[in-house]
């Protein structure tokens, strides 16, 4: 029991360290910490699951004996988690090794940080012919604009400290071949790239679920699902929420509850639709004075078109109905889910206007715009 408590304490200490690292450190340091592979030449590389851990705050799975996720020098090895190969990342893996370089890591993190609506606006601004397509050079400008409006792009030091350089070309990698063809002369349609971004987000969700599915049972314990929900809470509130998570282990209502991937993914979809969902539940709570489990499920179904299972709703209410009066603390619940989306995006400016301003500047200073002036 004492050893279990010590490991639980260490796990929380490392989680806090890793979360601060994700939020406040330059991307080189984040990459060094979470990358689990090294070539004979000394190059650090990530597995797809390492990329997920670098952008999504996760706890070690409750069914494992691990206490942390990264590879901090001077500490005992965190151990290894078995994770099936990622079919998504293999689509553009020319080496068939399933590994991600630092420059590819920056590329993926940039894509994960951009909302679909923002990308659509930027894409159309660089689509000079208004034909719904851009070439590789135009695409590179879009990506440069996007990166400049994320914390990772602002804090990147061009690898001066570590030799990890994001500005190295990815033109010859499998990713560009996947998007623009082997000769690089293909054109990227708006719909194809938006679909690519959606698939990337979906793969991160799948990898997060696989991370918690330690015994490959295709389900995860209620405690791990709760960890996934509260992991993005503000650190000042995290301790209290983790106490609620720990209570799940001793509550007979949840001891045998397991969450399927479909349930996990539906909740992830709810986060993407948080704006209309939160408006709906806040309005209902204001009129009715409380928000019950049935109201919560009804809002997810009617406002977002999502079916949340009874098990998912019970876990949510256990976490965010602290006084157990059957009424969800909507403000705290919404705040935690907003933190999750914000932490992954990590924008420098809030809203789309700053990003579009950057796009206009990039477009105005392009060679074609100078020729037109």
CSV table of C-alpha atoms in Angstrom, one decimal:
chain,number,residue,atom,x,y,z
A,1,UNK,CA,0.0,0.0,0.0
A,2,UNK,CA,2.9,2.4,0.9
A,3,UNK,CA,4.6,1.6,-2.4
A,4,UNK,CA,1.3,2.2,-4.3
A,5,UNK,CA,0.9,5.6,-2.6
A,6,UNK,CA,4.5,6.5,-3.4
A,7,UNK,CA,4.1,5.7,-7.1
A,8,UNK,CA,0.8,7.6,-7.2
A,9,UNK,CA,2.5,10.6,-5.7
A,10,UNK,CA,5.4,10.3,-8.1
A,11,UNK,CA,3.0,10.0,-11.0
A,12,UNK,CA,1.3,13.3,-10.0
A,13,UNK,CA,4.6,15.0,-9.6
A,14,UNK,CA,5.8,13.9,-13.0
A,15,UNK,CA,2.4,14.8,-14.6
A,16,UNK,CA,2.6,18.3,-13.3
A,17,UNK,CA,6.2,18.6,-14.6
A,18,UNK,CA,5.3,17.2,-18.0
A,19,UNK,CA,2.2,19.5,-18.3
A,20,UNK,CA,4.3,22.6,-17.5
A,21,UNK,CA,6.9,21.4,-20.0
A,22,UNK,CA,4.2,21.1,-22.7
A,23,UNK,CA,2.8,24.5,-22.0
A,24,UNK,CA,5.9,26.6,-21.4
A,25,UNK,CA,9.0,25.0,-22.9
A,26,UNK,CA,10.4,25.4,-26.4
A,27,UNK,CA,9.5,22.6,-28.9
A,28,UNK,CA,13.0,21.3,-28.9
A,29,UNK,CA,12.9,20.5,-25.2
A,30,UNK,CA,9.4,18.9,-25.5
A,31,UNK,CA,10.6,16.8,-28.4
A,32,UNK,CA,13.7,15.7,-26.5
A,33,UNK,CA,11.7,14.7,-23.4
A,34,UNK,CA,9.0,12.6,-25.2
A,35,UNK,CA,11.0,11.1,-28.1
A,36,UNK,CA,11.7,7.5,-27.3
A,37,UNK,CA,14.0,6.4,-30.2
A,38,UNK,CA,17.5,7.3,-31.2
A,39,UNK,CA,19.3,6.3,-34.5
A,40,UNK,CA,22.8,4.9,-34.4
A,41,UNK,CA,23.9,8.4,-35.6
A,42,UNK,CA,22.3,9.9,-32.6
A,43,UNK,CA,19.2,11.5,-34.1
A,44,UNK,CA,16.2,11.5,-31.8
A,45,UNK,CA,12.9,10.3,-33.3
A,46,UNK,CA,9.4,9.9,-32.1
A,47,UNK,CA,6.9,7.1,-32.3
A,48,UNK,CA,3.3,8.3,-33.2
A,49,UNK,CA,2.3,7.7,-29.5
A,50,UNK,CA,5.2,9.9,-28.4
A,51,UNK,CA,3.7,12.7,-30.6
A,52,UNK,CA,0.4,12.2,-28.8
A,53,UNK,CA,2.0,12.4,-25.4
A,54,UNK,CA,3.8,15.5,-26.4
A,55,UNK,CA,0.6,17.4,-27.2
A,56,UNK,CA,-2.0,15.7,-25.0
A,57,UNK,CA,-1.5,15.7,-21.2
A,58,UNK,CA,-1.9,12.0,-20.1
A,59,UNK,CA,-1.5,10.0,-17.0
A,60,UNK,CA,0.2,6.6,-17.0
A,61,UNK,CA,-2.5,4.0,-17.6
A,62,UNK,CA,-3.9,2.8,-14.3
A,63,UNK,CA,-3.4,-0.9,-15.2
A,64,UNK,CA,0.3,-0.4,-15.7
A,65,UNK,CA,3.1,0.1,-13.2
A,66,UNK,CA,4.5,3.2,-15.0
A,67,UNK,CA,4.7,6.5,-13.2
A,68,UNK,CA,5.6,8.9,-16.0
A,69,UNK,CA,5.7,9.2,-19.8
A,70,UNK,CA,8.9,11.1,-20.8
A,71,UNK,CA,12.6,10.4,-20.6
A,72,UNK,CA,14.2,12.9,-18.1
A,73,UNK,CA,17.9,12.4,-17.6
A,74,UNK,CA,18.9,11.1,-14.2
A,75,UNK,CA,15.5,9.4,-13.5
A,76,UNK,CA,14.7,5.7,-13.8
A,77,UNK,CA,13.4,4.7,-17.2
A,78,UNK,CA,9.6,5.1,-17.4
A,79,UNK,CA,9.3,1.7,-19.1
A,80,UNK,CA,7.6,1.0,-22.4
A,81,UNK,CA,4.0,0.8,-23.5
A,82,UNK,CA,3.0,-1.5,-26.4
A,83,UNK,CA,1.1,0.4,-29.0
A,84,UNK,CA,0.0,-0.9,-32.3
A,85,UNK,CA,1.5,0.7,-35.4
A,86,UNK,CA,-0.3,3.8,-36.6
A,87,UNK,CA,-1.9,3.1,-40.0
A,88,UNK,CA,-2.4,6.9,-40.4
A,89,UNK,CA,1.2,7.8,-40.0
A,90,UNK,CA,2.3,4.9,-42.2
A,91,UNK,CA,0.5,6.5,-45.1
A,92,UNK,CA,3.4,8.9,-45.6
A,93,UNK,CA,6.3,7.0,-43.9
A,94,UNK,CA,8.7,6.4,-46.8
A,95,UNK,CA,11.1,4.5,-44.5
A,96,UNK,CA,8.4,2.2,-43.2
A,97,UNK,CA,9.9,2.7,-39.7
A,98,UNK,CA,6.9,4.4,-38.2
A,99,UNK,CA,9.1,7.2,-36.7
A,100,UNK,CA,8.7,11.0,-36.7
A,101,UNK,CA,11.6,13.5,-37.0
A,102,UNK,CA,11.7,16.8,-35.2
A,103,UNK,CA,10.8,18.8,-38.3
A,104,UNK,CA,7.8,16.5,-38.9
A,105,UNK,CA,6.9,16.9,-35.2
A,106,UNK,CA,6.7,20.7,-35.7
A,107,UNK,CA,4.7,20.2,-38.8
A,108,UNK,CA,2.1,18.0,-37.1
A,109,UNK,CA,1.9,20.1,-34.0
A,110,UNK,CA,1.3,23.1,-36.2
A,111,UNK,CA,-1.6,21.4,-37.9
A,112,UNK,CA,-3.1,20.2,-34.6
A,113,UNK,CA,-3.0,23.8,-33.3
A,114,UNK,CA,-5.1,25.2,-36.2
A,115,UNK,CA,-8.9,25.1,-36.1
A,116,UNK,CA,-10.5,23.9,-39.3
A,117,UNK,CA,-12.3,27.2,-39.8
A,118,UNK,CA,-9.0,29.1,-39.6
A,119,UNK,CA,-7.3,26.9,-42.0
A,120,UNK,CA,-10.2,27.2,-44.5
A,121,UNK,CA,-9.8,31.0,-44.4
A,122,UNK,CA,-6.0,30.9,-44.9
A,123,UNK,CA,-6.3,28.3,-47.6
A,124,UNK,CA,-8.8,30.4,-49.6
A,125,UNK,CA,-6.6,33.5,-49.3
A,126,UNK,CA,-3.7,31.7,-50.9
A,127,UNK,CA,-5.9,30.1,-53.6
A,128,UNK,CA,-5.1,32.8,-56.1
A,129,UNK,CA,-7.2,31.3,-58.9
A,130,UNK,CA,-10.1,30.6,-56.5
A,131,UNK,CA,-10.3,27.1,-57.9
A,132,UNK,CA,-10.1,25.3,-54.5
A,133,UNK,CA,-6.5,24.2,-55.0
A,134,UNK,CA,-3.0,25.3,-54.0
A,135,UNK,CA,0.5,24.1,-55.0
A,136,UNK,CA,3.3,23.2,-52.8
A,137,UNK,CA,4.9,26.6,-52.6
A,138,UNK,CA,1.6,28.2,-51.7
A,139,UNK,CA,1.1,25.5,-49.1
A,140,UNK,CA,4.5,26.2,-47.5
A,141,UNK,CA,3.4,29.9,-47.0
A,142,UNK,CA,0.2,28.8,-45.4
A,143,UNK,CA,2.1,26.6,-43.0
A,144,UNK,CA,4.6,29.4,-42.2
A,145,UNK,CA,1.7,31.7,-41.4
A,146,UNK,CA,0.0,29.2,-39.2
A,147,UNK,CA,3.2,28.4,-37.3
A,148,UNK,CA,3.9,32.0,-36.5
A,149,UNK,CA,0.6,32.1,-34.6
A,150,UNK,CA,1.3,29.2,-32.3
A,151,UNK,CA,3.5,29.3,-29.2
A,152,UNK,CA,5.6,26.5,-30.6
A,153,UNK,CA,6.5,28.7,-33.6
A,154,UNK,CA,7.3,31.8,-31.5
A,155,UNK,CA,9.4,29.9,-29.0
A,156,UNK,CA,11.3,27.7,-31.5
A,157,UNK,CA,15.0,28.6,-31.3
A,158,UNK,CA,15.9,27.2,-34.7
A,159,UNK,CA,17.7,24.3,-32.9
A,160,UNK,CA,20.6,26.4,-31.7
A,161,UNK,CA,20.7,24.6,-28.3
A,162,UNK,CA,20.1,21.0,-29.5
A,163,UNK,CA,20.7,20.8,-33.2
A,164,UNK,CA,17.0,20.1,-33.8
A,165,UNK,CA,16.1,22.3,-36.7
A,166,UNK,CA,12.4,22.8,-37.7
A,167,UNK,CA,13.4,24.9,-40.7
A,168,UNK,CA,15.0,21.9,-42.4
A,169,UNK,CA,13.1,20.9,-45.5
A,170,UNK,CA,10.3,18.4,-45.4
A,171,UNK,CA,9.8,18.6,-49.1
A,172,UNK,CA,11.3,15.2,-49.8
A,173,UNK,CA,9.5,13.4,-47.0
A,174,UNK,CA,6.6,11.1,-47.4
A,175,UNK,CA,4.2,13.7,-46.1
A,176,UNK,CA,4.7,16.0,-49.1
A,177,UNK,CA,4.7,13.1,-51.4
A,178,UNK,CA,1.3,12.1,-49.9
A,179,UNK,CA,-0.1,15.6,-50.4
A,180,UNK,CA,1.5,16.6,-53.7
A,181,UNK,CA,2.6,13.4,-55.4
A,182,UNK,CA,6.1,12.0,-56.0
A,183,UNK,CA,7.2,14.8,-58.3
A,184,UNK,CA,5.8,17.5,-56.0
A,185,UNK,CA,3.8,19.0,-58.8
A,186,UNK,CA,0.4,17.9,-57.7
A,187,UNK,CA,-2.1,20.4,-56.3
A,188,UNK,CA,-3.8,20.1,-52.9
A,189,UNK,CA,-7.5,20.6,-52.7
A,190,UNK,CA,-9.1,22.3,-49.8
A,191,UNK,CA,-11.4,19.3,-49.1
A,192,UNK,CA,-8.4,16.8,-49.1
A,193,UNK,CA,-6.4,18.8,-46.7
A,194,UNK,CA,-9.4,19.5,-44.3
A,195,UNK,CA,-10.0,15.8,-44.4
A,196,UNK,CA,-6.3,15.2,-43.6
A,197,UNK,CA,-6.5,17.5,-40.6
A,198,UNK,CA,-9.6,15.7,-39.3
A,199,UNK,CA,-7.9,12.3,-39.8
A,200,UNK,CA,-4.9,13.6,-37.8
A,201,UNK,CA,-7.1,14.8,-34.9
A,202,UNK,CA,-8.9,11.4,-35.0
A,203,UNK,CA,-5.6,9.6,-34.9
A,204,UNK,CA,-4.5,11.5,-31.8
A,205,UNK,CA,-7.7,10.5,-30.1
A,206,UNK,CA,-7.2,6.9,-31.1
A,207,UNK,CA,-3.6,7.0,-29.8
A,208,UNK,CA,-4.8,8.5,-26.5
A,209,UNK,CA,-7.3,5.7,-26.1
A,210,UNK,CA,-4.6,3.1,-27.0
A,211,UNK,CA,-2.3,4.6,-24.4
A,212,UNK,CA,-4.9,3.9,-21.7
A,213,UNK,CA,-5.9,0.5,-23.1
A,214,UNK,CA,-2.8,-1.0,-21.5
A,215,UNK,CA,-4.0,-4.6,-21.7
A,216,UNK,CA,-5.4,-4.3,-25.2
A,217,UNK,CA,-8.9,-5.1,-24.1
A,218,UNK,CA,-10.5,-2.5,-26.5
A,219,UNK,CA,-11.9,-0.8,-23.4
A,220,UNK,CA,-10.4,1.3,-20.7
A,221,UNK,CA,-11.2,1.6,-16.9
A,222,UNK,CA,-13.5,4.4,-15.7
A,223,UNK,CA,-10.5,5.9,-13.8
A,224,UNK,CA,-8.5,6.3,-17.0
A,225,UNK,CA,-11.4,7.9,-18.8
A,226,UNK,CA,-11.7,10.3,-15.9
A,227,UNK,CA,-8.0,11.0,-16.0
A,228,UNK,CA,-8.4,11.9,-19.7
A,229,UNK,CA,-11.1,14.4,-18.9
A,230,UNK,CA,-9.5,16.2,-16.0
A,231,UNK,CA,-5.9,16.1,-17.3
A,232,UNK,CA,-6.4,19.5,-19.0
A,233,UNK,CA,-7.7,21.2,-15.9
A,234,UNK,CA,-5.9,24.3,-14.6
A,235,UNK,CA,-3.1,23.1,-12.2
A,236,UNK,CA,-4.6,25.1,-9.4
A,237,UNK,CA,-7.8,23.0,-9.6
A,238,UNK,CA,-6.2,19.7,-10.7
A,239,UNK,CA,-5.6,18.4,-7.2
A,240,UNK,CA,-9.2,18.5,-6.1
A,241,UNK,CA,-10.3,16.8,-9.4
A,242,UNK,CA,-7.7,14.1,-9.0
A,243,UNK,CA,-9.2,13.3,-5.6
A,244,UNK,CA,-12.5,12.7,-7.3
A,245,UNK,CA,-10.8,10.5,-9.8
A,246,UNK,CA,-9.2,8.4,-7.1
A,247,UNK,CA,-12.6,7.9,-5.4
A,248,UNK,CA,-13.7,6.0,-8.5
A,249,UNK,CA,-11.4,3.0,-7.5
A,250,UNK,CA,-13.4,2.5,-4.3
A,251,UNK,CA,-16.8,3.3,-5.6
A,252,UNK,CA,-18.7,0.1,-6.4
A,253,UNK,CA,-20.7,1.9,-9.0
A,254,UNK,CA,-17.6,2.4,-11.2
A,255,UNK,CA,-15.3,-0.5,-10.1
A,256,UNK,CA,-16.3,-2.7,-13.1
A,257,UNK,CA,-17.2,0.1,-15.6
A,258,UNK,CA,-15.1,0.2,-18.8
A,259,UNK,CA,-15.4,2.7,-21.6
A,260,UNK,CA,-15.3,1.7,-25.2
A,261,UNK,CA,-13.5,3.5,-28.0
A,262,UNK,CA,-16.8,4.7,-29.5
A,263,UNK,CA,-17.8,6.2,-26.1
A,264,UNK,CA,-14.3,7.8,-25.8
A,265,UNK,CA,-14.5,9.2,-29.4
A,266,UNK,CA,-18.0,10.6,-28.9
A,267,UNK,CA,-16.8,12.6,-25.9
A,268,UNK,CA,-13.8,13.9,-27.9
A,269,UNK,CA,-16.3,15.0,-30.6
A,270,UNK,CA,-18.2,16.9,-27.8
A,271,UNK,CA,-15.1,18.9,-27.1
A,272,UNK,CA,-14.9,20.0,-30.7
A,273,UNK,CA,-18.5,21.2,-30.5
A,274,UNK,CA,-18.1,22.7,-27.1
A,275,UNK,CA,-19.2,26.2,-28.1
A,276,UNK,CA,-22.8,25.3,-29.1
A,277,UNK,CA,-23.0,22.7,-26.4
A,278,UNK,CA,-22.0,25.0,-23.6
A,279,UNK,CA,-24.4,27.7,-24.8
A,280,UNK,CA,-27.2,25.1,-24.7
A,281,UNK,CA,-26.4,23.8,-21.2
A,282,UNK,CA,-25.8,27.3,-19.7
A,283,UNK,CA,-29.1,28.6,-21.1
A,284,UNK,CA,-31.0,25.5,-19.8
A,285,UNK,CA,-29.3,25.8,-16.4
A,286,UNK,CA,-30.2,29.5,-16.2
A,287,UNK,CA,-33.9,28.8,-16.9
A,288,UNK,CA,-34.3,25.6,-14.9
A,289,UNK,CA,-31.9,26.3,-12.1
A,290,UNK,CA,-30.1,22.9,-12.4
A,291,UNK,CA,-28.7,20.5,-15.1
A,292,UNK,CA,-29.5,16.9,-14.5
A,293,UNK,CA,-28.0,13.8,-16.2
A,294,UNK,CA,-31.0,13.5,-18.6
A,295,UNK,CA,-30.6,17.2,-19.5
A,296,UNK,CA,-26.9,16.7,-20.2
A,297,UNK,CA,-27.5,13.7,-22.5
A,298,UNK,CA,-30.4,15.5,-24.2
A,299,UNK,CA,-28.2,18.6,-24.9
A,300,UNK,CA,-25.5,16.4,-26.4
A,301,UNK,CA,-28.0,14.7,-28.6
A,302,UNK,CA,-30.1,17.7,-29.7
A,303,UNK,CA,-27.4,20.3,-30.0
A,304,UNK,CA,-24.4,18.3,-31.1
A,305,UNK,CA,-26.0,15.1,-32.6
A,306,UNK,CA,-23.9,13.0,-30.2
A,307,UNK,CA,-25.1,10.0,-28.1
A,308,UNK,CA,-23.4,9.9,-24.7
A,309,UNK,CA,-23.7,6.7,-22.8
A,310,UNK,CA,-25.0,6.4,-19.3
A,311,UNK,CA,-21.5,5.4,-18.1
A,312,UNK,CA,-19.9,8.5,-19.6
A,313,UNK,CA,-22.5,10.8,-18.1
A,314,UNK,CA,-22.2,9.1,-14.7
A,315,UNK,CA,-18.4,9.7,-14.7
A,316,UNK,CA,-18.8,13.3,-15.8
A,317,UNK,CA,-21.3,14.0,-13.0
A,318,UNK,CA,-19.1,12.2,-10.4
A,319,UNK,CA,-16.2,14.6,-11.3
A,320,UNK,CA,-18.2,17.8,-11.6
A,321,UNK,CA,-21.1,17.4,-9.2
A,322,UNK,CA,-19.0,17.8,-6.1
A,323,UNK,CA,-21.8,18.2,-3.6
A,324,UNK,CA,-23.7,15.3,-5.2
A,325,UNK,CA,-27.0,17.1,-5.5
A,326,UNK,CA,-27.6,15.8,-9.0
A,327,UNK,CA,-26.7,19.2,-10.6
A,328,UNK,CA,-23.6,19.5,-12.8
A,329,UNK,CA,-21.2,22.3,-12.1
A,330,UNK,CA,-21.4,23.5,-15.7
A,331,UNK,CA,-18.8,26.3,-15.4
A,332,UNK,CA,-16.1,24.0,-14.1
A,333,UNK,CA,-16.9,21.3,-16.6
A,334,UNK,CA,-16.8,23.7,-19.6
A,335,UNK,CA,-13.6,25.3,-18.3
A,336,UNK,CA,-11.8,22.0,-18.2
A,337,UNK,CA,-12.8,21.0,-21.7
A,338,UNK,CA,-11.9,24.5,-23.0
A,339,UNK,CA,-8.4,24.1,-21.5
A,340,UNK,CA,-7.9,20.9,-23.4
A,341,UNK,CA,-8.5,22.5,-26.8
A,342,UNK,CA,-6.6,25.6,-25.8
A,343,UNK,CA,-3.6,23.7,-24.5
A,344,UNK,CA,-3.2,21.8,-27.8
A,345,UNK,CA,-3.7,24.9,-29.9
A,346,UNK,CA,-1.5,27.1,-27.7
A,347,UNK,CA,-2.3,30.3,-29.8
A,348,UNK,CA,-0.3,33.5,-29.4
A,349,UNK,CA,-3.3,35.6,-30.4
A,350,UNK,CA,-6.9,34.8,-29.5
A,351,UNK,CA,-9.3,34.5,-32.4
A,352,UNK,CA,-9.0,34.3,-36.1
A,353,UNK,CA,-8.3,38.0,-36.8
A,354,UNK,CA,-4.6,37.9,-35.7
A,355,UNK,CA,-4.0,34.8,-37.8
A,356,UNK,CA,-5.8,36.3,-40.9
A,357,UNK,CA,-3.8,39.5,-40.4
A,358,UNK,CA,-0.6,37.4,-40.7
A,359,UNK,CA,-2.0,35.8,-43.8
A,360,UNK,CA,-2.7,39.2,-45.4
A,361,UNK,CA,0.8,40.3,-44.7
A,362,UNK,CA,2.3,37.2,-46.2
A,363,UNK,CA,0.1,37.5,-49.2
A,364,UNK,CA,0.9,41.2,-49.7
A,365,UNK,CA,4.6,40.7,-49.6
A,366,UNK,CA,4.6,37.7,-52.0
A,367,UNK,CA,6.4,38.1,-55.4
A,368,UNK,CA,3.0,37.9,-57.2
A,369,UNK,CA,1.5,40.7,-55.1
A,370,UNK,CA,4.6,42.9,-55.8
A,371,UNK,CA,4.2,42.3,-59.6
A,372,UNK,CA,0.6,43.3,-59.4
A,373,UNK,CA,1.3,46.5,-57.5
